[in-house]
Amino acid sequence: MARTNLTEPPKIHRIPQPKFIDAIRWLPSPSPFRKSFISSLFDSDFHTPSLEIHSLDPSKTLTTPLFSWTPPSRISSLKSTPSLFAASTLLGSLHIFKTPEEMSVLGNDMSGLGGETAVMEPVVSVVGREFHVGSIGGVDLMEGGSECVSVGEDGRVNLVVEKGGFRRVFDGNGLVSYSAVKWASPSEFVTGGCGFGLQWWDLRQPGAAVAQFKGSWDHGTTSGIIHSIDIHPSRKHTCLAGGSSGTVFAWDLRRQQEPIILSSIGSSDTMTQPLSESEVWEVQYDHYTKSLNSNISSSRILPAMICSEDGILAVIEQGEEPTELLAEPCAINSFDIDRQNPSDVICSLEWESIVILSRP
């Protein structure tokens, strides 16, 4: 049972949108009063995808389109850093852009845009069957660098470097499939896919993953898929993952075959009851809740936020009842916690709307 009786509930702002929103990310802003975000959209009437940057007014009730771009197909994954953002597609292409702040476009005065939506262009595009065959399941940009790692349904793991070149890290030749990836350090990253499996890769030891976690712990649901991975910069040995059947768990490299279950259906009576019984689309460590609980033991998993197919947005803490922030009548496809102000969370809903939560 989730806790819903917060001492002071978050302020909730709902902004209807004319298109389906696949993913959404905050972008760095020079001022807390001039926030902006990027979203990947799909117009179901005309079957056209788009990538759009909007500014958000201080009341968090109105958005203004600033930039747009039409990708070759629907966006499959969207990630951002303070200087770059990357979008992959269902056709297997990858496109990297500079953020508006990096281009010195966003400032306290946006009147130079003339009230019209400008067309943005990627600084790097990688396309072709040599790169990926079919959909790219996940991408991640290295913090403070330009390298981008991509994983796909074709079992390929690729590293995209500056100026659009790439090198193959691994090729599963279609025998495996990857759906999520996350950098852990400048030379290490984690991938996830079918069977609740995770793989730890080290570029200094090429050829294969240096460590693997197999989902044999989850009796009866090993056919599930990992949808999202996060790694906290202060605890790089621990990987957080979310996926099918409401499953959220942590993988500690120091105890590689003993996952720490935060939410799961499972068949064992000792398993934690799931907050959601559907797909967990995204997981992120919640720096805001961590700051409120500064006495968290180093042996405990840090608080995490999740969103799910059955409309749940909640914070999960190890050994505690989860805190429910939203319970929507439709799927929450994606969310992002503002790095500059972690009390603000932006979500994309299946029913063509954006929800912004401001926590006290």
PDB file of C-alpha atoms in Angstrom, residues 151 155 157 169-171 178 181 184-185 187-192 198-205 207-211:
ATOM      1  CA  VAL A 151      21.975  -0.613 -27.789  1.00  0.00           C
ATOM      2  CA  GLY A 155      21.940  -7.231 -30.126  1.00  0.00           C
ATOM      3  CA  VAL A 157      26.243  -2.307 -28.668  1.00  0.00           C
ATOM      4  CA  VAL A 169      31.584  -2.786 -28.785  1.00  0.00           C
ATOM      5  CA  PHE A 170      29.615  -6.015 -29.198  1.00  0.00           C
ATOM      6  CA  ASP A 171      27.409  -7.750 -31.747  1.00  0.00           C
ATOM      7  CA  TYR A 178      19.032  -4.843 -25.495  1.00  0.00           C
ATOM      8  CA  VAL A 181      21.814   1.417 -21.256  1.00  0.00           C
ATOM      9  CA  ALA A 184      28.674   4.288 -14.948  1.00  0.00           C
ATOM     10  CA  SER A 185      32.050   5.951 -15.623  1.00  0.00           C
ATOM     11  CA  SER A 187      34.932   3.656 -19.476  1.00  0.00           C
ATOM     12  CA  GLU A 188      32.057   1.589 -18.019  1.00  0.00           C
ATOM     13  CA  PHE A 189      28.344   1.214 -18.712  1.00  0.00           C
ATOM     14  CA  VAL A 190      25.463  -1.149 -17.977  1.00  0.00           C
ATOM     15  CA  THR A 191      22.987  -2.657 -20.439  1.00  0.00           C
ATOM     16  CA  GLY A 192      19.683  -4.434 -19.864  1.00  0.00           C
ATOM     17  CA  LEU A 198      21.961  -6.834 -16.760  1.00  0.00           C
ATOM     18  CA  GLN A 199      25.476  -6.658 -18.207  1.00  0.00           C
ATOM     19  CA  TRP A 200      28.404  -4.552 -17.005  1.00  0.00           C
ATOM     20  CA  TRP A 201      30.819  -3.480 -19.752  1.00  0.00           C
ATOM     21  CA  ASP A 202      34.341  -2.051 -19.466  1.00  0.00           C
ATOM     22  CA  LEU A 203      35.817  -0.490 -22.606  1.00  0.00           C
ATOM     23  CA  ARG A 204      39.279  -1.271 -21.248  1.00  0.00           C
ATOM     24  CA  GLN A 205      38.406  -4.979 -21.484  1.00  0.00           C
ATOM     25  CA  GLY A 207      35.080  -8.377 -26.374  1.00  0.00           C
ATOM     26  CA  ALA A 208      32.372  -9.144 -23.834  1.00  0.00           C
ATOM     27  CA  ALA A 209      30.690  -7.931 -20.671  1.00  0.00           C
ATOM     28  CA  VAL A 210      32.938  -8.147 -17.605  1.00  0.00           C
ATOM     29  CA  ALA A 211      30.031  -9.025 -15.297  1.00  0.00           C
TER      30      ALA A 211
END
